[in-house]
Amino acid sequence: MKDGELKITFQPAGRSVFVLPHTSLVEAAGLAGIILQTPCGGKGTCGKCRVRVLSGRTSAAGQAAGGPLTERQLGDGYRLACRASAETPLVVEVPEESTFGAHLQILVGDTGEKGNLNPAVHKVHFRLPPPTSEDVRPDLARLRDAVGDVAVPADLLTEIPAFLRAHGWQGTAVIASGELAGLEPGDTVQETYGLGVDVGTTTVVGTLFRLADGAERGLASRMNSQIAFGDDVISRILRIRENAGALPELQHAILQTINDIIRAVCQQSGIPPERIYEVCVAGNSTMQQILCGFDPSALGEVPFVQVFDRAQTLSASRLGILANARAPLYVFPQIGGFVGGDTVAGMVAARLDRCERPVLLVDIGTNGEIVLSHGGDMLAASTAAGPAFEGARIRQGMRATVGAIEKVIIGEDVHINVIGNARPSGLCGTALIDAAAGMLRAGILDSTGRIVLPEEAPPGLAPALRARLQKDDGHARFVLVEADETATGEPICLWQRDIRELQLATAAIRAGIHLLLRRAGLSAADLGAVLLAGAFGNFIRRSEARRIGLLPQIPCDRIRFIGNAASLGAKLVLLSQEERRYAAEIREKTRHVDLSGDAEFQAEFAEAMIFPEADLDACSDH
Ligand code: FES
C-alpha cells in the first residue's frame, strides 16, 4: 500500500471523500454518507451493491467468474462495490437501487404499484353541485358525499359554508386519519408533503417526502442545538433536573433545529412549509420527551423511567414547528429506559421480528442500544458506553470532523486516513478501535489492555513500529503520527489511559450483548446476523471492532451495516399507516431488560474488560 490519498467522488450526490488506496468502494461510499445495500454481506454474490465507475481504475472487476454482473455491465464500468477497491482517483455513479434507502421499494414496489403506500394524511379534490330547490342537502352532507364520511372538528365546521360559496363549490379536502384537517382552494392533491425526522443527541436529519407517491424532495441535517446544554443525554437531563426553566429552553433548542431543517428542505424543493401536513419523529427517549415538552428527569436516576411508551400524536404548529397549521406531529413509541423511538424505528426498518435466525441490532453511541430477535421474541437493552467512541475522555480524541484521524492500519508501519484531507489534529472513535485492534495483532497491546513497554516489545516487531513505542512517565505510549506531520506540532499518540477508556466503552456493549444472548439461551455462534445501525456503527471496520470484542466473534459476512435505520423507520411510518401499526406491534412484543444494577451484567462487564485472544477471518472493510 502506498501513502497518499485518493479522491473518490460519488454521483449524483456530488459528494467527495479522500481515502487510502485499496479502500473498498462500499467503505468509501459510507464515508461519503451513502450506505449501499449489502444483503450477501460483501461476498460478491448478490450484485445489490453495484455501482458504475465513470472515471479512474479499481482493483478488479469486483467479482469471481459467474458473478452477478454480466459481461456487458462490466464493459459499461459496473463494479461490485463490496469487492472493488480504489486504485486511482475515481468518479463513481451510484444507482438509486443500490442504496440502502431503496428499501423503500417495499412501499412503492418495483413496478410502480402503490404497495402499502398509505399515509395518514391524504387529500381529495371535490366539485360539489350547488344547492337547488330540488337538492337542499346541508353543506356538510354535500361535502361528505364527495370526500367520504370524515369527522369534522367544530372550528372547521364554522368555516365550511363560507369556503364553499367563496370558491364556487370546489376545492381540496385535507384528511388526516379520517378527520377533516382543512379545505384548500383549487386542486392541491399533488402538493401534499410530510417530513421524517431522526432526532439524534448530536445530529438531526430531516427528509421531505411527497406523500402521494413517496418521492423524496429534500434532505437536510443540522447539529442538534441542544449541544450548547451538554454533549450527551445525561448532562441534558441533569440540567433539567437542576434548573426549573431548562426544559422549555432545551425544547426550544430542538424545535429551532427542526425548523432550520424545514427551511432548508423547503428552499431546496421550492415547497412552502404550509404544504407539510405531517411530521414523524424518531429519537432516543430523552430527545423525544424533551421535544414533546415532557420532563425526562426520571431517566436521570435508577430505575430510569420513561414518560410514555405508546406513540404520541401532538399538534406540530402548537409546538411551534413550521408546518401546516393542522399538521400532526407523530412521535415513535418507546420500549423502556434508554431504549427509545429511534430503536423502534430501526426495528421497523430492519423487519427485526421477521428474521429466520437470531439477529442482533446494535446501535453504538454514548448509549449503546442492543436488541436481540429470536423466534419472534425480542429483548432490548441499553448500556452506557460513555463518550469514548465520540473521542471524549481520549487524550487526543475528537469528534469525526475535519482533521480527525478516522482510520488506522497497522502493518509494517502505521498508515492513517484523515477526514477532509487535512493535517491530523486528533483521532476519532473509529481510529481508536482500529489502532487498538492493530496493536493487539502486533503484540504491543496485551489482552488486559496494557501497552507493552519498549523493552517488552515482541522480538519480531517491525522496526518502524518499535520506534513508535515510547515510554512516558513509566507508562508506554504508541505514536500514531509524528509531531512534524500534525496540525498542532505535537505528536498524536495512543496513551495507556485511552486504552482503559476504550475497554470501559467496549465492555459495556459487549457485556450487554452477552447478557441478552444468555437470557435467550443462545451463543454468538447462533446469530444469523448482527445489524449495525446509527452514525457510528456505519463507519467502524467490522474486523477491527470484532478484534477488540466490541462485536461478537462471528464471520464478517454476518455483520451488516444498515445505514441510518432510524431515518428509514421514520420515512416508513410517514408513508404508511400499516407501518405505524407495525411499530406499535414491535413495541408490544419487545421486552425491555434493565441492565442497571443487574448482578449478572456486572459480572459480564468485568469479564468483558479483557480483550479477546482470538481473531477470525479478516473482513473486506479496507
Ligand atoms: S455483491 Fe452482495 S454485497 Fe456486494
XYZ file of C-alpha atoms and ligand atoms in Angstrom:
626
model
C 0.000 0.000 0.000
C 1.278 3.476 -0.927
C 0.884 6.522 1.198
C -1.166 9.341 -0.290
C -4.894 9.585 -0.523
C -7.251 9.231 -3.446
C -10.244 11.430 -4.119
C -13.441 9.484 -4.750
C -16.463 11.430 -5.963
C -19.916 9.892 -5.848
C -22.607 10.975 -8.290
C -25.366 12.061 -8.487
C -24.918 13.176 -4.850
C -21.723 15.025 -5.825
C -20.028 14.048 -2.534
C -16.255 13.530 -2.411
C -14.070 11.752 0.128
C -10.341 11.117 0.417
C -9.292 7.544 1.166
C -6.224 5.371 1.233
C -5.522 3.233 -1.860
C -7.274 -0.168 -1.718
C -10.229 1.201 0.252
C -13.330 -0.688 -0.837
C -15.959 1.301 -2.680
C -18.560 0.284 -0.086
C -16.467 1.848 2.627
C -15.656 4.964 0.620
C -19.377 5.407 -0.108
C -20.094 5.023 3.614
C -17.595 7.772 4.385
C -19.466 9.950 1.917
C -22.678 9.215 3.805
C -24.009 6.888 1.107
C -24.937 3.495 2.514
C -25.079 0.776 -0.126
C -27.127 -2.376 0.051
C -25.054 -5.422 1.037
C -27.511 -8.267 1.557
C -24.914 -11.007 0.879
C -22.586 -9.391 3.402
C -19.980 -8.469 0.790
C -19.435 -11.961 -0.636
C -19.824 -10.661 -4.167
C -22.765 -12.918 -4.951
C -25.926 -10.791 -4.718
C -24.990 -7.913 -7.026
C -27.076 -5.448 -4.998
C -24.109 -3.159 -4.241
C -23.324 -2.470 -7.902
C -22.000 0.949 -8.849
C -20.651 2.347 -12.100
C -17.121 3.682 -12.334
C -17.245 6.713 -14.647
C -13.542 7.504 -14.445
C -10.472 6.016 -12.773
C -9.417 2.460 -12.061
C -10.477 -0.021 -9.397
C -8.538 -3.037 -8.181
C -10.643 -5.527 -10.092
C -13.968 -6.034 -11.752
C -15.038 -6.993 -8.274
C -16.480 -10.421 -8.929
C -15.440 -14.003 -9.494
C -16.296 -15.869 -12.691
C -20.024 -16.430 -12.922
C -20.728 -13.487 -10.603
C -23.849 -11.356 -10.766
C -22.599 -8.718 -13.253
C -22.930 -9.512 -16.964
C -20.071 -9.030 -19.450
C -21.915 -6.069 -20.833
C -22.325 -4.444 -17.425
C -18.627 -4.974 -16.712
C -17.815 -3.372 -20.050
C -20.031 -0.418 -19.121
C -17.986 0.152 -15.968
C -20.238 -1.538 -13.414
C -18.446 -2.932 -10.369
C -19.436 -4.687 -7.152
C -18.682 -2.024 -4.561
C -18.109 -4.642 -1.867
C -15.267 -6.259 -3.826
C -13.738 -3.486 -5.915
C -11.330 -1.054 -4.301
C -9.822 2.244 -5.376
C -6.500 2.236 -7.196
C -6.703 5.757 -8.620
C -8.962 8.760 -8.003
C -12.460 7.807 -9.085
C -15.775 9.242 -10.132
C -18.448 6.703 -9.258
C -22.126 6.728 -10.134
C -24.401 5.166 -7.523
C -27.667 3.820 -8.972
C -30.636 4.611 -6.761
C -31.474 0.907 -6.387
C -28.061 0.155 -4.880
C -28.577 2.467 -1.922
C -29.973 1.268 1.335
C -32.813 3.780 1.004
C -34.075 1.724 -1.921
C -35.530 -0.486 0.822
C -38.469 1.885 0.423
C -39.392 -0.175 -2.613
C -41.225 -2.272 -0.062
C -43.705 0.587 -0.152
C -43.964 1.565 -3.755
C -42.920 -1.637 -5.477
C -40.603 -2.121 -8.452
C -43.422 -1.879 -10.938
C -44.727 1.393 -9.622
C -47.776 -0.080 -7.939
C -48.733 1.641 -4.725
C -47.972 -1.340 -2.440
C -48.877 -0.276 1.074
C -48.215 3.397 0.433
C -50.948 4.663 2.663
C -50.024 7.829 4.555
C -52.153 9.049 7.439
C -52.689 12.315 5.559
C -54.248 12.432 2.093
C -56.231 14.893 0.009
C -59.373 14.669 -2.082
C -60.249 17.177 -4.790
C -64.017 17.856 -4.928
C -66.566 19.657 -7.119
C -69.966 19.907 -5.478
C -73.270 20.685 -7.190
C -74.577 23.945 -5.666
C -77.834 23.667 -3.702
C -81.087 23.924 -5.618
C -84.729 23.737 -4.542
C -84.566 20.027 -5.503
C -81.282 19.428 -3.662
C -81.232 21.022 -0.251
C -78.696 18.764 1.425
C -76.787 20.570 4.209
C -73.328 21.847 3.270
C -71.594 19.224 5.384
C -73.619 16.347 3.936
C -72.840 17.638 0.432
C -69.132 17.697 1.247
C -69.157 14.261 2.889
C -70.919 12.752 -0.103
C -67.882 13.820 -2.164
C -64.920 13.200 0.145
C -66.123 10.391 2.413
C -67.625 10.183 5.871
C -64.969 12.184 7.689
C -65.165 13.601 11.212
C -65.205 17.410 11.211
C -63.774 19.439 14.099
C -66.063 22.229 15.316
C -63.726 25.079 14.341
C -63.565 23.852 10.734
C -67.331 23.389 10.602
C -67.773 27.127 11.048
C -65.529 27.793 8.013
C -67.140 25.328 5.578
C -70.213 27.350 4.389
C -68.168 30.466 3.576
C -65.390 28.427 1.893
C -67.776 26.557 -0.404
C -69.570 29.730 -1.528
C -66.375 31.740 -1.951
C -64.696 29.084 -4.132
C -67.539 28.016 -6.429
C -68.258 24.773 -4.514
C -64.922 23.222 -5.357
C -61.590 22.784 -3.656
C -59.404 20.184 -1.937
C -60.135 18.498 1.366
C -57.166 17.557 3.580
C -57.943 14.402 5.545
C -55.752 13.207 8.408
C -56.520 9.832 9.993
C -60.184 10.017 8.980
C -60.709 13.621 10.162
C -61.095 16.723 8.019
C -57.953 18.763 8.593
C -58.525 21.662 6.194
C -60.024 22.947 2.960
C -57.849 24.485 0.267
C -58.851 26.380 -2.879
C -58.145 24.654 -6.223
C -56.667 21.197 -6.755
C -53.673 20.732 -4.419
C -53.774 16.924 -4.276
C -50.216 16.570 -5.581
C -48.927 19.177 -3.148
C -49.051 17.041 -0.029
C -45.787 16.629 1.818
C -44.531 15.121 5.045
C -41.279 15.295 6.955
C -39.471 12.337 8.560
C -37.007 13.385 11.257
C -34.318 11.430 13.077
C -33.548 13.419 16.224
C -30.139 12.353 17.484
C -28.372 13.691 20.545
C -25.721 15.234 18.278
C -27.222 15.382 14.788
C -30.740 15.822 13.444
C -31.637 14.620 9.937
C -34.863 15.530 8.145
C -36.223 14.231 4.832
C -39.126 15.787 2.948
C -41.421 13.424 1.028
C -44.333 13.879 -1.346
C -46.994 11.779 0.349
C -48.878 10.951 -2.854
C -46.047 8.794 -4.248
C -43.310 8.653 -1.587
C -40.864 10.698 -3.706
C -38.031 12.302 -1.734
C -37.984 16.065 -2.292
C -35.363 17.345 0.133
C -32.846 16.242 2.749
C -31.012 18.304 5.357
C -29.124 17.718 8.578
C -28.060 20.038 11.377
C -26.215 19.770 14.663
C -28.751 19.477 17.487
C -28.763 22.973 19.081
C -29.114 21.290 22.468
C -25.352 20.647 22.239
C -25.000 24.035 23.962
C -26.584 22.387 27.035
C -24.296 19.341 27.151
C -22.804 16.737 24.847
C -24.792 13.722 25.959
C -28.282 12.921 27.211
C -27.200 12.581 30.834
C -25.815 16.115 31.015
C -29.013 17.481 29.449
C -31.214 15.514 31.857
C -29.110 16.796 34.768
C -29.539 20.349 33.563
C -33.306 19.888 33.511
C -33.293 18.296 36.968
C -31.292 21.153 38.419
C -32.865 24.173 36.654
C -36.577 24.834 36.673
C -36.501 26.742 33.359
C -34.233 24.355 31.479
C -36.887 22.074 29.950
C -38.521 24.830 27.828
C -35.048 26.042 26.843
C -33.971 22.606 25.624
C -37.329 22.048 23.937
C -36.969 25.383 22.164
C -33.458 24.399 21.015
C -34.591 21.175 19.326
C -37.620 22.907 17.786
C -35.290 25.548 16.335
C -33.109 22.810 14.850
C -36.106 21.091 13.262
C -37.315 24.440 11.892
C -33.859 25.123 10.407
C -34.093 21.765 8.648
C -37.592 22.569 7.399
C -36.385 25.915 5.999
C -33.520 24.103 4.250
C -35.642 21.356 2.660
C -38.314 23.866 1.645
C -35.689 26.035 -0.006
C -34.199 23.011 -1.821
C -37.570 21.940 -3.172
C -39.413 25.255 -3.537
C -42.210 23.845 -1.382
C -43.717 26.164 1.246
C -43.769 24.883 4.865
C -47.575 25.096 4.993
C -47.659 22.209 2.485
C -46.087 19.932 5.129
C -49.057 18.089 6.565
C -47.344 15.680 8.941
C -44.056 15.413 10.797
C -42.846 11.988 12.034
C -40.056 11.922 14.584
C -37.802 9.090 15.762
C -35.346 9.848 18.550
C -33.932 8.395 21.721
C -36.115 8.517 24.849
C -34.602 11.755 26.134
C -34.795 13.595 22.808
C -38.394 12.523 22.145
C -39.570 13.534 25.591
C -37.894 16.940 25.520
C -39.321 17.580 22.055
C -42.826 16.844 23.356
C -42.208 19.014 26.427
C -42.296 16.016 28.788
C -39.880 16.194 31.708
C -37.186 13.487 31.269
C -35.902 13.820 34.864
C -36.921 10.268 35.804
C -34.476 8.999 33.170
C -31.726 10.536 35.273
C -31.998 8.084 38.172
C -32.481 4.379 38.735
C -34.764 2.750 37.592
C -34.747 5.091 34.503
C -38.475 5.535 33.865
C -39.897 6.971 30.639
C -42.930 9.283 30.474
C -44.694 7.306 27.721
C -44.465 4.054 25.801
C -47.094 4.270 23.035
C -46.683 6.608 20.057
C -47.691 10.221 20.730
C -49.570 12.474 18.333
C -49.361 16.199 19.055
C -50.046 19.374 17.100
C -46.863 20.363 15.251
C -47.897 24.017 14.907
C -48.863 24.357 18.557
C -45.330 23.276 19.429
C -44.001 25.927 17.039
C -42.936 23.640 14.174
C -43.038 25.326 10.755
C -45.690 23.231 9.035
C -49.342 23.401 8.072
C -51.392 24.792 10.963
C -53.188 21.466 11.380
C -50.229 19.133 10.801
C -49.896 16.383 13.405
C -46.530 15.506 14.938
C -46.154 11.724 15.280
C -43.564 10.607 17.846
C -42.422 6.988 17.836
C -43.339 4.516 20.588
C -40.633 3.724 23.168
C -39.607 0.428 24.746
C -38.213 1.334 28.160
C -35.350 3.193 29.862
C -32.993 4.499 27.227
C -34.399 2.240 24.522
C -36.459 4.814 22.664
C -38.191 5.633 19.411
C -35.068 5.548 17.269
C -34.565 1.896 18.233
C -38.201 1.069 17.402
C -37.777 2.890 14.062
C -34.646 0.832 13.346
C -36.506 -2.374 14.218
C -39.318 -1.389 11.852
C -36.853 -0.659 9.033
C -34.967 -3.934 9.599
C -38.178 -6.033 9.969
C -36.407 -7.366 13.014
C -39.096 -9.762 14.225
C -39.298 -11.473 10.834
C -35.761 -12.857 10.679
C -35.440 -16.620 10.408
C -32.319 -16.931 12.574
C -31.495 -14.966 15.730
C -30.431 -11.424 14.858
C -28.858 -8.646 16.880
C -29.482 -4.980 16.130
C -26.753 -2.828 17.626
C -26.574 0.977 17.676
C -23.277 2.039 19.201
C -23.125 5.503 20.694
C -22.741 7.158 24.070
C -25.594 4.843 24.917
C -25.457 1.546 23.138
C -28.854 0.086 22.268
C -28.992 -3.633 21.662
C -31.977 -5.687 20.508
C -31.946 -9.471 20.163
C -34.648 -11.008 17.991
C -35.121 -14.764 18.101
C -38.094 -16.838 17.095
C -40.402 -13.787 17.097
C -39.389 -12.741 20.647
C -37.378 -9.610 21.179
C -35.222 -8.462 24.082
C -33.914 -4.895 24.210
C -31.400 -3.228 26.481
C -29.336 -0.094 26.622
C -25.914 0.193 28.097
C -23.883 3.276 28.997
C -20.806 3.080 26.790
C -19.772 6.637 27.659
C -18.349 9.148 25.219
C -15.074 7.376 24.269
C -16.391 6.450 20.823
C -17.088 10.139 20.207
C -13.497 10.969 21.109
C -14.322 12.378 24.548
C -12.121 11.341 27.519
C -9.491 10.270 24.985
C -6.407 12.456 25.486
C -6.165 13.476 21.833
C -9.658 12.385 20.916
C -12.081 14.432 18.839
C -15.372 14.081 17.025
C -15.356 12.755 13.472
C -14.833 16.154 11.847
C -12.163 17.692 9.598
C -8.693 16.888 10.881
C -9.713 13.742 12.765
C -7.833 10.540 12.034
C -10.690 8.206 11.187
C -8.772 5.127 10.137
C -5.552 3.469 11.288
C -3.925 0.486 9.612
C -1.029 -1.128 11.413
C 1.191 -3.305 9.222
C 4.943 -2.911 8.966
C 4.261 0.712 9.890
C 1.222 2.882 10.680
C -0.973 4.246 7.898
C -3.752 6.700 8.633
C -6.661 8.378 6.901
C -7.745 11.857 7.975
C -11.180 13.403 7.414
C -11.117 16.307 4.956
C -7.659 15.604 3.545
C -6.183 17.832 6.295
C -3.213 17.502 8.634
C -4.362 15.442 11.610
C -5.194 17.137 14.882
C -6.596 14.181 16.832
C -8.330 10.837 16.447
C -11.999 9.855 16.456
C -13.663 6.685 17.723
C -13.188 4.538 14.620
C -9.439 5.242 14.619
C -9.269 4.367 18.302
C -10.809 0.960 17.579
C -8.529 0.381 14.564
C -5.411 1.329 16.497
C -6.222 -0.932 19.460
C -7.045 -3.854 17.136
C -3.810 -3.369 15.169
C -1.770 -3.117 18.360
C -3.325 -6.333 19.705
C -2.356 -8.129 16.484
C 1.166 -6.705 16.581
C 1.608 -7.871 20.189
C 2.182 -4.371 21.568
C -1.079 -4.336 23.490
C -1.875 -7.316 25.690
C -5.317 -8.746 26.372
C -5.523 -6.980 29.753
C -5.242 -3.680 27.877
C -1.674 -2.832 28.811
C 0.527 -1.195 26.175
C 3.836 -3.028 26.458
C 6.955 -1.069 27.389
C 9.573 -0.663 24.629
C 11.835 -3.228 26.280
C 8.990 -5.796 26.341
C 8.157 -5.499 22.637
C 7.942 -8.846 20.804
C 11.236 -9.787 19.109
C 9.811 -9.900 15.594
C 8.170 -6.451 15.816
C 8.736 -4.304 12.691
C 11.391 -1.646 13.359
C 9.081 1.232 12.399
C 6.523 0.079 14.975
C 9.211 -0.469 17.592
C 10.321 3.169 17.125
C 6.745 4.325 17.787
C 6.603 2.574 21.145
C 7.787 5.072 23.736
C 7.891 5.406 27.468
C 6.167 8.308 29.172
C 6.212 8.697 32.924
C 6.611 4.952 33.489
C 3.804 4.052 31.041
C 4.063 3.171 27.394
C 2.505 5.266 24.659
C 2.205 4.489 20.970
C 2.906 7.271 18.483
C 0.430 7.287 15.622
C 1.672 10.474 13.924
C 4.971 12.254 14.470
C 4.908 15.904 15.561
C 6.121 17.290 12.218
C 3.136 15.764 10.399
C 0.318 17.006 12.640
C -1.710 20.216 12.595
C -0.745 21.012 16.168
C 3.018 20.324 16.047
C 2.503 17.742 18.825
C 2.745 14.015 18.147
C -0.584 12.175 18.168
C -0.341 9.148 20.444
C -2.431 6.461 21.969
C -1.919 6.595 25.712
C -2.454 3.928 28.329
C -5.385 5.845 29.799
C -7.053 5.980 26.360
C -6.978 2.201 26.157
C -8.642 1.992 29.588
C -11.448 4.279 28.370
C -11.835 2.135 25.252
C -12.014 -1.003 27.399
C -14.800 0.505 29.519
C -16.831 1.563 26.468
C -16.311 -1.743 24.697
C -17.066 -3.813 27.792
C -20.424 -2.066 28.257
C -21.598 -3.059 24.767
C -20.028 -6.491 24.861
C -21.479 -7.352 28.267
C -24.924 -6.157 27.122
C -24.756 -8.427 24.064
C -23.591 -11.409 26.144
C -26.319 -10.912 28.694
C -29.116 -10.757 26.126
C -27.760 -13.850 24.370
C -27.566 -15.667 27.667
C -31.130 -14.675 28.669
C -32.309 -16.120 25.358
C -30.250 -19.318 25.843
C -28.145 -18.505 22.772
C -24.470 -18.017 21.977
C -22.780 -15.770 19.408
C -22.449 -18.747 17.049
C -26.261 -18.940 16.827
C -26.525 -15.433 15.376
C -27.597 -15.287 11.743
C -26.679 -11.596 11.559
C -25.540 -8.585 13.522
C -27.028 -5.397 12.082
C -25.087 -2.212 12.761
C -27.259 0.895 12.831
C -26.583 4.535 13.546
C -23.976 7.052 12.545
C -21.049 5.464 14.361
C -21.861 1.850 13.563
C -21.742 2.531 9.862
C -18.180 3.766 9.923
C -16.447 1.164 12.054
C -14.337 -1.559 10.455
C -16.046 -4.846 11.321
C -12.927 -6.963 11.790
C -11.327 -4.287 13.977
C -14.435 -3.890 16.144
C -14.638 -7.665 16.446
C -10.932 -7.954 17.302
C -11.358 -5.763 20.380
C -14.556 -7.592 21.367
C -16.974 -4.772 20.557
C -18.782 -7.114 18.163
C -19.384 -10.845 18.630
C -16.918 -13.355 17.238
C -18.831 -14.285 14.100
C -17.758 -14.180 10.440
C -17.793 -10.716 8.888
C -20.335 -11.680 6.257
C -22.859 -11.915 9.078
C -22.109 -8.393 10.308
C -24.005 -5.891 8.199
C -24.343 -2.146 8.041
C -27.920 -0.976 7.739
C -27.354 2.763 7.485
C -29.463 5.321 9.249
C -32.197 2.874 10.154
C -33.992 5.395 12.399
C -34.434 7.790 9.463
C -35.666 4.956 7.310
C -38.151 3.897 10.001
C -39.418 7.492 10.239
C -39.969 7.545 6.464
C -41.844 4.255 6.578
C -44.337 5.382 9.225
C -44.774 8.694 7.450
C -45.740 6.928 4.232
C -47.804 4.081 5.608
C -50.335 3.626 8.377
C -49.637 -0.124 8.262
C -46.026 0.641 9.173
C -47.334 2.740 12.063
C -49.344 -0.202 13.329
C -46.285 -2.408 12.835
C -44.249 -0.013 15.025
C -46.895 -0.366 17.743
C -46.765 -4.169 17.400
C -42.973 -4.184 17.653
C -43.171 -2.202 20.873
C -45.760 -4.600 22.302
C -43.685 -7.691 21.671
C -40.304 -6.351 22.820
C -39.244 -6.949 26.417
C -37.009 -4.338 27.998
C -34.128 -5.790 30.018
C -32.907 -3.323 32.626
C -29.157 -3.784 32.969
C -28.692 -1.160 35.677
C -27.883 -2.858 38.953
C -28.150 -6.334 37.379
C -25.571 -8.501 39.159
C -25.200 -10.781 36.142
C -24.445 -7.747 33.972
C -21.799 -6.549 36.425
C -20.069 -9.929 36.220
C -20.276 -9.914 32.400
C -18.884 -6.392 32.367
C -15.832 -7.344 34.449
C -15.130 -10.258 32.101
C -15.638 -8.117 29.018
C -12.847 -5.753 30.086
C -10.382 -8.348 28.780
C -9.773 -8.153 25.032
C -10.469 -11.429 23.167
C -7.435 -13.610 22.476
C -8.673 -14.967 19.177
C -9.309 -13.356 15.835
C -11.449 -14.675 12.999
C -11.194 -14.025 9.263
C -10.396 -10.529 8.024
C -13.262 -8.531 6.528
C -13.178 -6.614 3.274
C -13.508 -3.275 5.057
C -10.181 -1.822 3.979
S -22.417 -8.448 -4.162
Fe -23.564 -8.656 -2.384
S -22.872 -7.025 -1.205
Fe -21.721 -6.824 -2.990
